[in-house]
Coordinates of C-alpha atoms and ligand atoms in Angstrom, one line a residue:
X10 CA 92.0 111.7 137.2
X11 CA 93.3 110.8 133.6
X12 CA 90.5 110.5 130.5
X13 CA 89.0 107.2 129.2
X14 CA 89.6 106.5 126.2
X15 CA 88.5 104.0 123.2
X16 CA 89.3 103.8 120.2
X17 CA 87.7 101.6 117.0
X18 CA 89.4 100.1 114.7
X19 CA 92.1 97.9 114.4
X20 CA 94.5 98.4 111.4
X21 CA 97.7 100.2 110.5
X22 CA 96.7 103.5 111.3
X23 CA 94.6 102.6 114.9
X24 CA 98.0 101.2 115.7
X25 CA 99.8 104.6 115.1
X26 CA 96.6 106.5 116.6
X27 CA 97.0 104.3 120.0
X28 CA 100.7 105.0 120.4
X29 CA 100.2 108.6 120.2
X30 CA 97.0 109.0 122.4
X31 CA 99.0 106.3 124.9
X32 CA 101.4 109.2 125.1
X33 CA 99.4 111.1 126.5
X34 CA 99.7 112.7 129.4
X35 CA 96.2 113.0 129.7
X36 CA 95.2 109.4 129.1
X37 CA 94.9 107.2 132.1
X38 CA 92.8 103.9 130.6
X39 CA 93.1 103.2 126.7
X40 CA 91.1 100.7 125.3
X41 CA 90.5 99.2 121.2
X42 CA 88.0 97.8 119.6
X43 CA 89.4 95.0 117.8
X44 CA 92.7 96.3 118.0
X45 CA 95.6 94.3 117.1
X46 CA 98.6 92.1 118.1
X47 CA 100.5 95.7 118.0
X48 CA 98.2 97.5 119.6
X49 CA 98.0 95.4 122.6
X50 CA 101.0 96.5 124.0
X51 CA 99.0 99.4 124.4
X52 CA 96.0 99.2 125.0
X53 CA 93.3 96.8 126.5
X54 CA 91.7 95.4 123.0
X55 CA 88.0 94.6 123.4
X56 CA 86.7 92.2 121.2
X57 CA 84.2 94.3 119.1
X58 CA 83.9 94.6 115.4
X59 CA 83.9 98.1 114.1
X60 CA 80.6 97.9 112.6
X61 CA 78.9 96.6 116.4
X62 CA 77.7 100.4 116.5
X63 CA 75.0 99.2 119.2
X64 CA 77.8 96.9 121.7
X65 CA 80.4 99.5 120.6
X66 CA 78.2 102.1 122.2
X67 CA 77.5 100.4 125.5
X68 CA 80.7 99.5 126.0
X69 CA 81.6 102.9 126.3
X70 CA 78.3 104.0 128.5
X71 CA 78.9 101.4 130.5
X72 CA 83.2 101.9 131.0
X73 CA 82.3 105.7 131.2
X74 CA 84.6 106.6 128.7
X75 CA 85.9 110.3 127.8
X76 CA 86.1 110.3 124.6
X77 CA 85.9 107.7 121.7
X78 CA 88.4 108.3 118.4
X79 CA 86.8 106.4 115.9
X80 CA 89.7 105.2 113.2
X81 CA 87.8 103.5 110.2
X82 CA 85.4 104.9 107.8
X83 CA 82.9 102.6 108.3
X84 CA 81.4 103.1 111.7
X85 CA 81.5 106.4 110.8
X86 CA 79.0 105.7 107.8
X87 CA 77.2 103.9 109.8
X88 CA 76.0 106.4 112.4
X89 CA 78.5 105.4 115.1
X90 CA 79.2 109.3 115.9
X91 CA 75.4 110.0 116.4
X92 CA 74.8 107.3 118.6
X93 CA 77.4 108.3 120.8
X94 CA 76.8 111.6 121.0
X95 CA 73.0 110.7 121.7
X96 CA 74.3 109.3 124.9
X97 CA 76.0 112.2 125.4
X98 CA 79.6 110.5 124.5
X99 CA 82.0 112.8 123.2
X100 CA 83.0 111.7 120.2
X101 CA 86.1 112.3 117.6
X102 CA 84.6 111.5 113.6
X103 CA 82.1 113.1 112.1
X104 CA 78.0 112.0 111.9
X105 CA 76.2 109.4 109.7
X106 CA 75.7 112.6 107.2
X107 CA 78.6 114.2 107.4
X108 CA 80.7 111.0 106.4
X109 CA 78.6 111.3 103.3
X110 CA 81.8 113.5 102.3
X111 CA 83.2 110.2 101.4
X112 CA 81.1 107.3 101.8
X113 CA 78.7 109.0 98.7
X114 CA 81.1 110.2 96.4
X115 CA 77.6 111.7 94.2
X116 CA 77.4 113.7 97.1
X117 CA 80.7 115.2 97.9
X118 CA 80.6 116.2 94.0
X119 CA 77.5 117.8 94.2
X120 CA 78.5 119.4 97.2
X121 CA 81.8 121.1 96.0
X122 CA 79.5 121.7 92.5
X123 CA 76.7 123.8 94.6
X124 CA 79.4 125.6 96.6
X125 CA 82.2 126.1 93.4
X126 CA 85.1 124.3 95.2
X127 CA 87.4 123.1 92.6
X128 CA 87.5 119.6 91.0
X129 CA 87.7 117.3 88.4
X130 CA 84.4 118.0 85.8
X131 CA 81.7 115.2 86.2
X132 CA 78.2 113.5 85.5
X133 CA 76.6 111.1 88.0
X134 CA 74.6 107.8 86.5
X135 CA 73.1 105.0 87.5
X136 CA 72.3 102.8 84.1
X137 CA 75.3 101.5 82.4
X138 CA 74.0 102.7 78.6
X139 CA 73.9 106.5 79.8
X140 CA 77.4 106.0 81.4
X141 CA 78.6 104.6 78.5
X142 CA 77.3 107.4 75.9
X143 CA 78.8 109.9 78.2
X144 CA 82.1 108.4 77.7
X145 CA 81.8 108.3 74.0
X146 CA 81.5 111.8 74.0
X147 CA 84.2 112.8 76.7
X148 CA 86.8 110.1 75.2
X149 CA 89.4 109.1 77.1
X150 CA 91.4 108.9 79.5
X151 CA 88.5 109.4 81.5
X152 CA 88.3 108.1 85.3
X153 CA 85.1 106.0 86.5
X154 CA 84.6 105.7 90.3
X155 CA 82.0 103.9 92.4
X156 CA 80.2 106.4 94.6
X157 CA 80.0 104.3 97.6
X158 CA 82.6 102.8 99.7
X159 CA 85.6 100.3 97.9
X160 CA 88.1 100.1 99.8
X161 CA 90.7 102.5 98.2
X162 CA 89.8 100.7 94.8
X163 CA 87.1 102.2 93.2
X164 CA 88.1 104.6 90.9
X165 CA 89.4 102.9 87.7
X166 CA 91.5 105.4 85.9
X167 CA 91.0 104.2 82.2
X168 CA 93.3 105.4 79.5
X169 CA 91.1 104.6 76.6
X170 CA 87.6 104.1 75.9
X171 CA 87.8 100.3 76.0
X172 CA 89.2 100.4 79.6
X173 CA 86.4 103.3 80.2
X174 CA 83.8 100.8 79.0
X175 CA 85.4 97.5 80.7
X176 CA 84.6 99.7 84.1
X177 CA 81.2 100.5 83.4
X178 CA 80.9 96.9 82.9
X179 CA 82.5 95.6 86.2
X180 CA 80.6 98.5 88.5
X181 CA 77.9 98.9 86.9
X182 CA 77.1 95.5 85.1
X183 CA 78.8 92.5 87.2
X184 CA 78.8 94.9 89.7
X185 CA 82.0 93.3 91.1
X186 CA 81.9 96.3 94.2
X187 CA 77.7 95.6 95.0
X188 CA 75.9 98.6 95.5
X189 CA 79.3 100.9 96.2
X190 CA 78.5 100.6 92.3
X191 CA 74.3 101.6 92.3
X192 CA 75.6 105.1 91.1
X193 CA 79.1 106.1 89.1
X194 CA 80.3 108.9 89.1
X195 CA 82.5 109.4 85.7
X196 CA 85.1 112.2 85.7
X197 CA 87.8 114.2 83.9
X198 CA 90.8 113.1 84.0
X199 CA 93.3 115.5 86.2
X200 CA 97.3 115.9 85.9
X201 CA 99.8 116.6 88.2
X202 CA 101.1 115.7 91.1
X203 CA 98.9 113.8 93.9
X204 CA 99.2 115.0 97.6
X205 CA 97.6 114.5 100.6
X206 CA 96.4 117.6 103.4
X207 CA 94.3 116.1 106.4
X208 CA 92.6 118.6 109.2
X209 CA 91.3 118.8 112.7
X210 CA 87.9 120.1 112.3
X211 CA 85.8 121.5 114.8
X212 CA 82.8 122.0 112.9
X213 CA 83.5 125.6 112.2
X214 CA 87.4 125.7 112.1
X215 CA 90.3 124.0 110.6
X216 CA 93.6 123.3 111.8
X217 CA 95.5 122.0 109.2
X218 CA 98.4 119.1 109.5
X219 CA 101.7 119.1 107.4
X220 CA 101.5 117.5 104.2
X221 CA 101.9 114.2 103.0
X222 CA 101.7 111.8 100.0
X223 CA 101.2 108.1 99.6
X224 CA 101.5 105.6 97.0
X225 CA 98.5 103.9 96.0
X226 CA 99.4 101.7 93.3
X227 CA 100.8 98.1 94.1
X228 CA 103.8 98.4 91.9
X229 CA 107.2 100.4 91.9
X230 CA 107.1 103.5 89.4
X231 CA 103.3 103.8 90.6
X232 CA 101.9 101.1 88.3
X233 CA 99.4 98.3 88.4
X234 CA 96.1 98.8 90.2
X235 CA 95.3 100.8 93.2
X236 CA 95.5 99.5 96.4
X237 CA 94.7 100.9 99.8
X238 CA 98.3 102.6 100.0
X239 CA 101.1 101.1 99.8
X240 CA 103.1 103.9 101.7
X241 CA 103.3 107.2 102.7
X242 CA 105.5 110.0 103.8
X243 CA 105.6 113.9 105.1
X244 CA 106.2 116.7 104.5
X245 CA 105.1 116.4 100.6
X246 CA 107.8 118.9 99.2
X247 CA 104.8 119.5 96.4
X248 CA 102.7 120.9 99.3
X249 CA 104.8 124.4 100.0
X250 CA 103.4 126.2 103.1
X251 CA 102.0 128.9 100.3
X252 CA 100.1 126.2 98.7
X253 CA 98.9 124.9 101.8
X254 CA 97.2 127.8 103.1
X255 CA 95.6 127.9 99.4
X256 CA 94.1 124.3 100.1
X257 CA 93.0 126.1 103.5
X258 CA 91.6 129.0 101.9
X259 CA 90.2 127.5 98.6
X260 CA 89.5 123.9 99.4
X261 CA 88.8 122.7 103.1
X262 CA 87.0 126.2 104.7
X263 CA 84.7 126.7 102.3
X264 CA 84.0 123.1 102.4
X265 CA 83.5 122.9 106.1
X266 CA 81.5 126.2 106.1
X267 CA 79.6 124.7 102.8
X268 CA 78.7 121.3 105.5
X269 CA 77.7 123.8 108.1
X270 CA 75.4 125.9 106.0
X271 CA 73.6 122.3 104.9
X272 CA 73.5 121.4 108.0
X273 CA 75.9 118.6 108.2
X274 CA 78.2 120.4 110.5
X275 CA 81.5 118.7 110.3
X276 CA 84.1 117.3 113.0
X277 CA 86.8 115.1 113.1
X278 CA 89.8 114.6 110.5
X279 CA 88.7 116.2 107.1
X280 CA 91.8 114.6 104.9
X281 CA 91.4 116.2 101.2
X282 CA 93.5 114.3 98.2
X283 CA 94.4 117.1 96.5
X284 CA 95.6 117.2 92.4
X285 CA 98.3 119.8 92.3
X286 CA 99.1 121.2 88.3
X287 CA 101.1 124.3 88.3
X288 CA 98.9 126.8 90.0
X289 CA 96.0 124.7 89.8
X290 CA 94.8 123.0 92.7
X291 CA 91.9 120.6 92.7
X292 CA 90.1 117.9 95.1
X293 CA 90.3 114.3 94.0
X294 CA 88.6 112.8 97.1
X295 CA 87.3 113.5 100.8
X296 CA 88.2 110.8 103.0
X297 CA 86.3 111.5 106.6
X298 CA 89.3 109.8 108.8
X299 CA 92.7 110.1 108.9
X300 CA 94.7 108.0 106.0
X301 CA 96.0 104.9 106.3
X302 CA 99.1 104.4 105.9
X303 CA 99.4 108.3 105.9
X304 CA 98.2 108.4 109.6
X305 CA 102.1 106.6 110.6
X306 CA 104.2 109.1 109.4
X307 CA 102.0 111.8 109.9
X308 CA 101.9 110.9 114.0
X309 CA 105.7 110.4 114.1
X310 CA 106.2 113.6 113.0
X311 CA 103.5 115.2 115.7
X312 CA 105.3 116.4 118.2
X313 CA 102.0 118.1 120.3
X314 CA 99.7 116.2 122.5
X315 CA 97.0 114.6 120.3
X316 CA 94.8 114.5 123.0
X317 CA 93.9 118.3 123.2
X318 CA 93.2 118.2 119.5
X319 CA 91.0 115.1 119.5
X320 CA 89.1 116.5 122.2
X321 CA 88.6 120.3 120.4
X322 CA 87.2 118.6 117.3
X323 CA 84.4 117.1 119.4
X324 CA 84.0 119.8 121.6
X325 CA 83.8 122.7 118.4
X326 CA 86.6 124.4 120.6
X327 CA 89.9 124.5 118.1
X328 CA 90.2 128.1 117.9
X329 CA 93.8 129.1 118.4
X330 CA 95.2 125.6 118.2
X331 CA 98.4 124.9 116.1
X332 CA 99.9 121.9 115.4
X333 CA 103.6 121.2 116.6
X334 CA 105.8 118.9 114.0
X335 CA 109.1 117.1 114.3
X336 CA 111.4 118.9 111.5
X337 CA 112.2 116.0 110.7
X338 CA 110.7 113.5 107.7
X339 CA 108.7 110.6 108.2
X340 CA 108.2 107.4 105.7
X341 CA 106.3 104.6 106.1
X342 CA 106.5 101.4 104.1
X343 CA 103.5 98.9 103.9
X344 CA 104.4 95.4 104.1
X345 CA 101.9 93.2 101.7
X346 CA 100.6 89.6 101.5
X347 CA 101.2 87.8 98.4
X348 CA 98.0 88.4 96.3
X349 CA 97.0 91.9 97.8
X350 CA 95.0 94.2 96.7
X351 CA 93.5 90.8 95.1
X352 CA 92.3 88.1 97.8
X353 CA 95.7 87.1 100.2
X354 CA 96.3 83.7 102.5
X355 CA 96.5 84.3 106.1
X356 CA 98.4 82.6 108.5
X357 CA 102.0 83.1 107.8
X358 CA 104.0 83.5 110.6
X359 CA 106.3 86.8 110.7
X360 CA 110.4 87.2 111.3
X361 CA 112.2 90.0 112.4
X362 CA 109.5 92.1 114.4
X363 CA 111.8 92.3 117.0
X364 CA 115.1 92.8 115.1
X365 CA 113.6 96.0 113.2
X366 CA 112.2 97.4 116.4
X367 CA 115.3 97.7 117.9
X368 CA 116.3 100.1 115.0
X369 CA 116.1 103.6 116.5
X370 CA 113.2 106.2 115.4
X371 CA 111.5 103.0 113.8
X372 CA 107.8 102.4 114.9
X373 CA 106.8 98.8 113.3
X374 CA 102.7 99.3 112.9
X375 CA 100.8 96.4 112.7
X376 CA 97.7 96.2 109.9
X377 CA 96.5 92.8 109.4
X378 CA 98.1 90.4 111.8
X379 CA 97.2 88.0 114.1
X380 CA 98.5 85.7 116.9
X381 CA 98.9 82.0 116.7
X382 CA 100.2 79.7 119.7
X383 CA 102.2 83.4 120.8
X384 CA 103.4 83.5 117.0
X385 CA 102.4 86.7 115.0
X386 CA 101.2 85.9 111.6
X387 CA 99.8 87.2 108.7
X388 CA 95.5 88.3 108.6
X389 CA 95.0 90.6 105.5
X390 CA 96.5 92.4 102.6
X391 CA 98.1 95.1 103.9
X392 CA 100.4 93.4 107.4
X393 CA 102.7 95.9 108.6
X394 CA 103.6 100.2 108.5
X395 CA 107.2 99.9 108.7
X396 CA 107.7 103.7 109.6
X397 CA 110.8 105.4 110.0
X398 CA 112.2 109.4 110.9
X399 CA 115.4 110.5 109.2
X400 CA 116.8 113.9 108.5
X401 CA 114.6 114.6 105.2
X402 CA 112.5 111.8 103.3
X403 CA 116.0 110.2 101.6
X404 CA 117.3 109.3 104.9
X405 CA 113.6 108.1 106.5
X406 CA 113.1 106.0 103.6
X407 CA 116.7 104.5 104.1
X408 CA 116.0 103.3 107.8
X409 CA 112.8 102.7 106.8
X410 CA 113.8 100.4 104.3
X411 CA 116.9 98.8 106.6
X412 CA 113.9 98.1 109.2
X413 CA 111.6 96.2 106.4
X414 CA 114.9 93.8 105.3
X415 CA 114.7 92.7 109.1
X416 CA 111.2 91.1 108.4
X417 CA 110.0 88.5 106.5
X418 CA 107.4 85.9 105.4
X419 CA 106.5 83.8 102.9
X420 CA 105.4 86.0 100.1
X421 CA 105.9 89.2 101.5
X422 CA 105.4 92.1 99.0
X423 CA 105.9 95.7 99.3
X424 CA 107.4 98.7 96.9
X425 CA 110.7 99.2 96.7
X426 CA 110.5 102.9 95.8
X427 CA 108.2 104.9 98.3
X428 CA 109.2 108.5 98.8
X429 CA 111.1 108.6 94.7
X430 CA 109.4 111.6 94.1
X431 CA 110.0 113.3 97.2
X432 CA 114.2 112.1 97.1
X433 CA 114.3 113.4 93.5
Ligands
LIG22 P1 89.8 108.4 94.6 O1 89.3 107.2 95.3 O2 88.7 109.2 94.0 O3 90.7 109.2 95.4 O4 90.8 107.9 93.5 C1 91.8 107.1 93.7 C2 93.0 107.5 92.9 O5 92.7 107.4 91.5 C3 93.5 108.9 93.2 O6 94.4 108.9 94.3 C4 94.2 109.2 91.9 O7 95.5 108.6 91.8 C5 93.3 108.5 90.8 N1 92.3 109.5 90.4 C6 91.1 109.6 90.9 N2 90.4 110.6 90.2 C7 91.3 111.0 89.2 C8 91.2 112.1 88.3 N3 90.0 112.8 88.1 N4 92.2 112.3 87.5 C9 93.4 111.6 87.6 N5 93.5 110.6 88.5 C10 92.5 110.3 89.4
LIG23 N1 95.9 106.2 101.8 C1 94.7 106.6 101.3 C2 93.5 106.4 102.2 O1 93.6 106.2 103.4 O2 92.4 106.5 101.7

């Protein structure tokens, strides 16, 4: 008898998750909740919105399911996990107060602050006027960041004291992100080089996966404002397996043992943004879920069952376990709606799914789409993880790239340049 399985969430990355737990030799049934026109080749998608934590937890006491994966940080912040596990559901994410990790950033600073786990230097505020004197006395650049949940675009990285004080005055006067925005947190400005290192967590141990990086802004050369990602590869060649046992050692133990010790023991994917400066190696942000789009590469590239991992993290039973990766590179190449990370029309129908699937080692992930009359159209910012393997990054992102010029619609956007530092 093969596991049950559900999983939540229905974007980019709960497409890659749901072609590597349909994989699975351990998987008999797979369902998603929404899922997605990609996802429904396969799995059975439910009609449930990730934040239904009550029907989202009787659907699976009712369909006796195994195990749930939750995708999204949301549910997570909501308490999803600990009303699972209250029905005695095993369950792969972490609790309501564990997701604090990223859903408060206040509290992951404090956290790493109590427990001296390197990062950026930073005050907390809630009134405008004290942010503001802060900032006087810091100058700039400086970065201001909402504490609560924005979507990837939160933190305003200001490079003068104008900009500084024209993001106090969105978040914390018209608060344009609501009360993401009730407290700021206003921090240092870090150089180097950004890179990604996500981790099964069993509440005690950590199994760590192989690098990656992503590109958050929305133009090429990483400028303009940040989006969600708008792509991603791995390995990060800036992540060396010597630095990545340092981010082990220095950064996501002691974080997971500081959790345990306050009693938020944590489980699930633990995916640390790291700042990387020479021998300096600092935290930028906790996410408490895998990354999206680094989640498409990152699962290409996995070349062990995910199921046995999924099911250690809930269970607290990872000891021993090593991950098994593809030499090989993986790149991944977000396809946009006009407009994004601004508001984007929906609707347009999409050419050339079928064309670019064809391509070999190319997995077209679907984000926001829909289907019309049998027609797959656009239904959010980010659309489509175009996500190719090659023999090193240069080649990935070239059949990634010759898989993207098979599809079109009206006012597609995406970056023309994702994996330039890696092909350097
Ligand atoms: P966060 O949501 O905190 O990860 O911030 C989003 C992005 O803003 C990061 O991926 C960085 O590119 C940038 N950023 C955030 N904090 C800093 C910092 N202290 N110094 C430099 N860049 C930052
Ligand atoms: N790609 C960054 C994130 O998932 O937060």
């Amino acid at each position: 008898m093969g596991m049950k399985v559900l999983l939540i969430g229905g974007g980019g990355r709960e497409h890659a998750l749901a072609w590597k737990i349909a994989r699975s030799p351990l998987v008999s049934r797979l369902w998603c909740a929404p899922g997605n026109p990609g996802i429904k080749a396969l799995a059975e998608c439910v009609p449930i919105g990730v934040e239904e934590v009550e029907a989202l937890t009787h659907f699976a006491d009712e369909h006796r399911v195994d195990l749930v994966v939750v995708g999204p940080e949301t549910p997570l912040t909501l308490g999803l996990s600990d009303a699972l596990r209250a029905r005695g559901i095993a369950v792969f994410g972490p609790s309501r107060a564990a997701a604090a990790l990223e859903g408060s950033k206040v509290f992951m600073k404090d956290l790493l602050a109590r427990h001296a786990i390197p990062t950026a230097p930073y005050r907390t505020f809630r009134d405008a006027e004290a942010a503001r004197a802060w900032i006087r006395t810091q100058g700039a650049p400086i970065v201001v960041k909402t504490s609560g949940l924005a979507a990837g675009k939160g933190a305003i990285v200001c490079a003068t004291l104008e900009e500084a004080m024209e993001a106090v005055e969105r978040i914390m006067v018209q608060r344009e992100f609501g009360t993401a925005g009730d407290e700021v947190v206003v921090e240092g400005f870090l150089r180097g080089e950004e890179a990604s290192l996500l981790a099964f967590v069993d509440g005690e141990r950590v199994v760590p996966l192989a690098g990656a990086q992503d590109h958050k802004a929305i133009f090429d050369g990483d400028r303009g404002p940040n989006t969600g990602g708008m792509g991603a590869y791995s390995p990060a060649p800036c992540l060396t397996p010597a630095l990545t046992r340092r981010a082990v050692e220095e950064i996501l133990l002691p974080t997971v043992r500081a959790m345990a010790a306050e009693g938020y023991p944590y489980r699930g994917i633990l995916y640390a943004g790291l700042m990387i400066d020479g021998e300096a190696l600092r935290v930028l942000e906790f996410n408490v879920r895998f990354g999206d789009p680094e989640c498409q590469p990152l699962l290409m590239r996995m070349q062990s069952d995910i199921m046995p991992f999924l099911l250690a993290c809930a269970n607290g039973s990872l000891e021993g376990m090593q991950v098994e990766w593809d030499e090989r590179a993986a790149l991944c190449v977000v396809m946009a709606a006009r407009g994004y990370p601004g508001s984007s029309p929906k609707g347009d129908a999409i050419t050339g799914l079928e064309a670019a699937a064809l391509l070999p080692d190319v997995q077209v992930f679907h984000a926001g789409t829909r289907e019309e009359n049998g027609v797959v159209v656009t239904s959010g910012g980010r659309v489509l993880g175009v996500t190719a393997l090659g023999h090193g990054v240069a080649e990935a992102q070239r059949r990634a790239y010759e898989a993207v010029e098979r599809i079109a619609w009206e006012g597609a956007q995406f970056r023309r340049d994702i994996g330039y530092r890696a092909v350097a």
